[in-house]
Short mmCIF file of C-alpha atoms in Angstrom, two decimals:
data_model
loop_
_atom_site.label_atom_id
_atom_site.label_comp_id
_atom_site.label_asym_id
_atom_site.label_seq_id
_atom_site.Cartn_x
_atom_site.Cartn_y
_atom_site.Cartn_z
CA MET A 112 -123.40 122.26 -221.17
CA ASN A 113 -120.44 124.96 -219.98
CA ASN A 114 -117.22 122.84 -219.98
CA ASN A 115 -117.28 123.57 -215.91
CA GLN A 116 -119.87 121.60 -215.75
CA ILE A 117 -118.89 118.97 -217.97
CA GLY A 118 -115.49 118.62 -216.12
CA GLU A 119 -118.05 118.20 -213.03
CA LEU A 120 -120.38 115.13 -214.73
CA VAL A 121 -116.87 113.49 -215.41
CA CYS A 122 -115.02 114.04 -211.91
CA THR A 123 -117.91 112.65 -210.53
CA ARG A 124 -118.49 109.86 -212.69
CA ILE A 125 -114.31 108.86 -212.63
CA SER A 126 -114.46 109.07 -208.81
CA HIS A 127 -117.62 107.54 -208.16
CA ASP A 128 -116.04 104.62 -211.21
CA ILE A 129 -113.10 104.32 -208.85
CA ILE A 130 -114.38 104.49 -204.92
CA GLY A 131 -115.76 101.29 -204.48
CA ASN A 132 -111.84 99.02 -204.58
CA ILE A 133 -110.37 101.86 -203.34
CA GLY A 134 -112.15 100.68 -200.00
CA ALA A 135 -111.64 98.06 -200.93
CA VAL A 136 -107.89 98.35 -200.77
CA ALA A 137 -108.25 100.21 -197.42
CA ASN A 138 -110.21 97.47 -195.75
CA ALA A 139 -107.35 94.76 -196.93
CA VAL A 140 -104.72 97.32 -195.99
CA GLU A 141 -106.60 97.63 -192.87
CA LEU A 142 -107.04 93.34 -192.04
CA LEU A 143 -103.09 93.08 -192.96
CA GLU A 144 -102.37 95.80 -189.43
CA ASP A 145 -104.57 94.49 -187.04
CA GLY A 146 -102.10 91.07 -188.71
CA ASP A 147 -104.45 88.08 -188.83
CA LEU A 148 -102.87 85.89 -190.86
CA ASP A 149 -105.90 84.16 -191.14
CA PHE A 150 -107.59 86.55 -194.16
CA LEU A 151 -104.48 86.54 -195.41
CA ASP A 152 -105.15 85.02 -199.35
CA ASP A 153 -107.53 86.45 -199.07
CA ILE A 154 -105.97 90.09 -198.39
CA LYS A 155 -103.78 89.93 -201.53
CA SER A 156 -106.94 87.56 -204.17
CA VAL A 157 -108.40 91.86 -202.77
CA LEU A 158 -105.38 93.73 -203.42
CA LYS A 159 -104.48 92.52 -206.88
CA ASN A 160 -107.88 92.21 -207.94
CA SER A 161 -108.47 96.19 -207.45
CA SER A 162 -105.22 96.77 -207.73
CA GLN A 163 -105.20 95.82 -211.29
CA THR A 164 -109.09 97.31 -211.65
CA LEU A 165 -107.47 100.80 -210.03
CA ALA A 166 -105.18 100.89 -213.18
CA SER A 167 -106.98 99.81 -215.56
CA ARG A 168 -109.72 102.03 -215.29
CA MET A 169 -106.75 105.01 -214.62
CA LYS A 170 -105.26 104.82 -217.70
CA PHE A 171 -108.92 104.14 -219.89
CA PHE A 172 -109.73 107.63 -217.71
CA ARG A 173 -106.71 109.84 -218.35
CA MET A 174 -106.49 109.06 -222.00
CA ALA A 175 -110.42 109.55 -222.87
CA PHE A 176 -109.83 112.56 -220.71
CA GLY A 177 -106.58 113.84 -220.58
CA LEU A 178 -105.24 116.23 -221.91
CA ASN A 179 -102.07 115.94 -224.12
CA ASN A 180 -101.58 112.07 -224.17
CA ALA A 181 -98.88 111.07 -226.53
CA ASN A 182 -99.84 106.93 -225.92
CA LEU A 183 -103.04 108.10 -228.41
CA ASP A 184 -100.28 108.17 -231.48
CA ASP A 185 -99.71 104.07 -230.13
CA PHE A 186 -103.06 102.46 -231.91
CA ASP A 187 -101.98 98.63 -230.14
CA LEU A 188 -101.72 100.98 -226.65
CA VAL A 189 -105.25 102.66 -226.87
CA LYS A 190 -106.69 99.04 -228.24
CA LYS A 191 -105.24 96.89 -225.15
CA THR A 192 -106.18 99.81 -222.55
CA ALA A 193 -110.23 100.12 -223.98
CA VAL A 194 -109.37 95.67 -223.18
CA ASP A 195 -108.45 95.63 -220.11
CA TYR A 196 -111.69 98.99 -218.78
CA LEU A 197 -114.38 96.71 -220.78
CA LYS A 198 -112.44 93.98 -218.18
CA THR A 199 -113.34 95.26 -215.21
CA ILE A 200 -117.00 96.10 -215.97
CA GLY A 201 -118.19 93.33 -217.28
CA ASN A 202 -116.87 89.35 -216.11
CA LYS A 203 -115.43 85.44 -217.27
CA ASP A 204 -119.16 84.61 -217.27
CA PHE A 205 -120.91 88.09 -219.28
CA PRO A 206 -117.22 89.87 -220.60
CA ILE A 207 -117.79 92.53 -222.44
CA THR A 208 -115.29 92.10 -226.21
CA LEU A 209 -113.90 94.84 -228.02
CA GLN A 210 -113.20 94.76 -232.27
CA LEU A 211 -111.26 98.43 -233.09
CA GLU A 212 -110.85 98.43 -236.57
CA GLN A 213 -107.76 101.45 -237.25
CA ILE A 214 -108.29 104.94 -236.60
CA VAL A 215 -107.23 107.90 -237.19
CA VAL A 216 -104.94 109.05 -234.10
CA ASP A 217 -107.18 113.02 -234.70
CA ASN A 218 -110.39 110.36 -233.02
CA ARG A 219 -108.50 107.82 -231.10
CA ARG A 220 -109.95 109.51 -227.81
CA LEU A 221 -113.40 109.98 -228.82
CA ALA A 222 -113.51 106.74 -230.27
CA LEU A 223 -112.37 106.04 -226.38
CA VAL A 224 -115.81 108.10 -224.81
CA MET A 225 -117.61 106.02 -227.37
CA ILE A 226 -116.96 102.93 -226.48
CA MET A 227 -117.66 103.95 -222.41
CA VAL A 228 -121.17 105.13 -224.03
CA LEU A 229 -122.12 101.55 -226.00
CA ALA A 230 -120.77 99.76 -221.90
CA ASP A 231 -122.60 101.43 -219.55
CA ILE A 232 -125.96 100.00 -221.41
CA LEU A 233 -124.63 96.78 -222.37
CA ILE A 234 -125.67 94.79 -218.32
CA ARG A 235 -124.59 90.75 -219.23
CA GLY A 236 -121.35 92.06 -221.32
CA GLY A 237 -121.41 91.84 -225.46
CA ASN A 238 -119.28 92.77 -227.32
CA ILE A 239 -118.78 96.25 -228.37
CA SER A 240 -117.41 97.33 -232.45
CA VAL A 241 -115.76 100.29 -233.20
CA TYR A 242 -114.46 101.52 -236.95
CA GLN A 243 -114.62 104.23 -238.99
CA GLU A 244 -116.02 105.28 -242.19
CA ASN A 245 -114.59 109.15 -243.74
CA ASN A 246 -115.50 111.21 -241.55
CA THR A 247 -118.26 109.50 -239.34
CA LEU A 248 -117.22 107.49 -235.95
CA VAL A 249 -119.58 104.19 -235.43
CA ALA A 250 -119.64 102.25 -232.12
CA GLU A 251 -122.96 99.55 -233.02
CA VAL A 252 -123.18 96.54 -230.07
CA ASP A 253 -125.65 93.98 -231.28
CA ALA A 254 -129.39 94.39 -230.17
CA ASN A 255 -129.86 91.19 -228.68
CA ALA A 256 -127.73 92.58 -226.18
CA LYS A 257 -129.88 92.22 -222.66
CA ILE A 258 -129.41 96.22 -222.84
CA ALA A 259 -130.16 98.80 -220.02
CA VAL A 260 -133.11 100.75 -222.52
CA ASP A 261 -134.20 103.14 -219.83
CA LYS A 262 -130.47 104.01 -220.35
CA LEU A 263 -130.41 104.30 -223.76
CA ASP A 264 -134.10 106.21 -223.41
CA LYS A 265 -131.82 109.03 -221.42
CA MET A 266 -129.23 109.83 -224.14
CA GLU A 267 -131.67 109.70 -226.64
CA LYS A 268 -133.57 112.81 -225.30
CA ILE A 269 -129.55 114.00 -224.03
CA ILE A 270 -129.02 113.90 -227.99
CA PHE A 271 -132.45 115.96 -229.18
CA SER A 272 -132.15 117.97 -226.70
CA PRO A 273 -129.33 119.28 -224.94
CA SER A 274 -129.70 120.10 -221.33
CA TYR A 275 -127.24 119.72 -217.60
CA PRO A 276 -127.99 116.24 -217.13
CA ASN A 277 -128.21 115.48 -212.87
CA ASP A 278 -126.68 112.16 -214.32
CA PRO A 279 -122.64 111.45 -214.36
CA SER A 280 -123.60 108.37 -215.29
CA LEU A 281 -124.11 110.51 -218.22
CA ALA A 282 -120.64 112.19 -218.74
CA PRO A 283 -118.92 110.53 -221.37
CA LEU A 284 -121.61 111.27 -223.52
CA CYS A 285 -122.07 114.58 -222.46
CA VAL A 286 -118.48 114.89 -223.48
CA LEU A 287 -118.90 113.79 -226.85
CA ILE A 288 -122.10 116.45 -226.59
CA ASN A 289 -120.06 118.73 -225.79
CA ALA A 290 -116.45 118.24 -227.98
CA LEU A 291 -119.16 118.18 -231.04
CA SER A 292 -122.85 119.18 -231.05
CA PRO A 293 -125.70 117.10 -230.87
CA THR A 294 -125.80 117.50 -234.60
CA ASN A 295 -123.41 115.64 -235.45
CA ILE A 296 -123.96 112.29 -232.89
CA LYS A 297 -126.76 110.06 -233.31
CA ILE A 298 -128.18 106.77 -231.93
CA TYR A 299 -129.30 104.32 -234.32
CA LYS A 300 -131.23 100.58 -233.32
CA ASN A 301 -132.54 98.46 -235.78
CA GLU A 302 -133.40 94.60 -235.74
CA GLN A 303 -129.91 93.86 -235.33
CA LYS A 304 -127.27 96.85 -234.60
CA ILE A 305 -127.58 100.10 -232.14
CA LYS A 306 -125.33 102.02 -232.60
CA LEU A 307 -123.60 105.45 -231.70
CA ILE A 308 -122.34 107.55 -235.01
CA VAL A 309 -120.02 110.57 -234.32
CA ILE A 310 -119.35 113.09 -237.77
CA VAL A 311 -115.66 114.45 -237.42
CA GLY A 312 -115.99 115.96 -240.00
#
C-alpha cells in the first residue's frame, strides 16, 4: 500500500462517517426554510445532535490523521476527544467506553487509530482499554463483547498478507500497517480478551 492508496481509503472513510449527519443538517435547514414550525422541536434536536456528532468526529479525525496537531501534547484533551468520538458510535443502551492510560506524546496518534480499529468491530457497545508497556501499545476489548467476526477476520488477513483492500472501513488498520509495517502489528485472541498489539520501538 502506498501513501496515495492510504489517502484514498482515509478520505473515503471520513466522508462515509460524516455524510449521514451532514444530510440530516441539510434536511433540517430545508424544513426551517419551508417555515413549518410544527416540527421546530424535532428540527432543533436534529441540528443539535448532528452538529455535535460532526464536531466530535472531525476533531477525532483531525487528531488521528491530520498533520502537526499541537493538541496531541495535551493528554486530557486527547482522551476527551477519543471519548467524545466513541459516544457518536455507541448509544445510551450500548455505549462504547474507554480506559486510556498515559501514553507518550509520540504514540498518541497511533493510540487513537488503534481505538478506531477496535471500535469498528464492536456491534453492541463494550469497553476499550489502551495502555503502553515500554515500546508496545496495547488496545483490547473483552472477548465476550459482541464482535463483528467477519471484520476481525479481514483485519487478520490484511496483517498477515498486506495488500490494498477496496474497503474504506479498514482504513484505520491500513494506516497502522503503513506507519509501522505489518510485522509490528498483531491481533491476539483468547477467552478473555481481543488485543491489538503494536510495537512502536
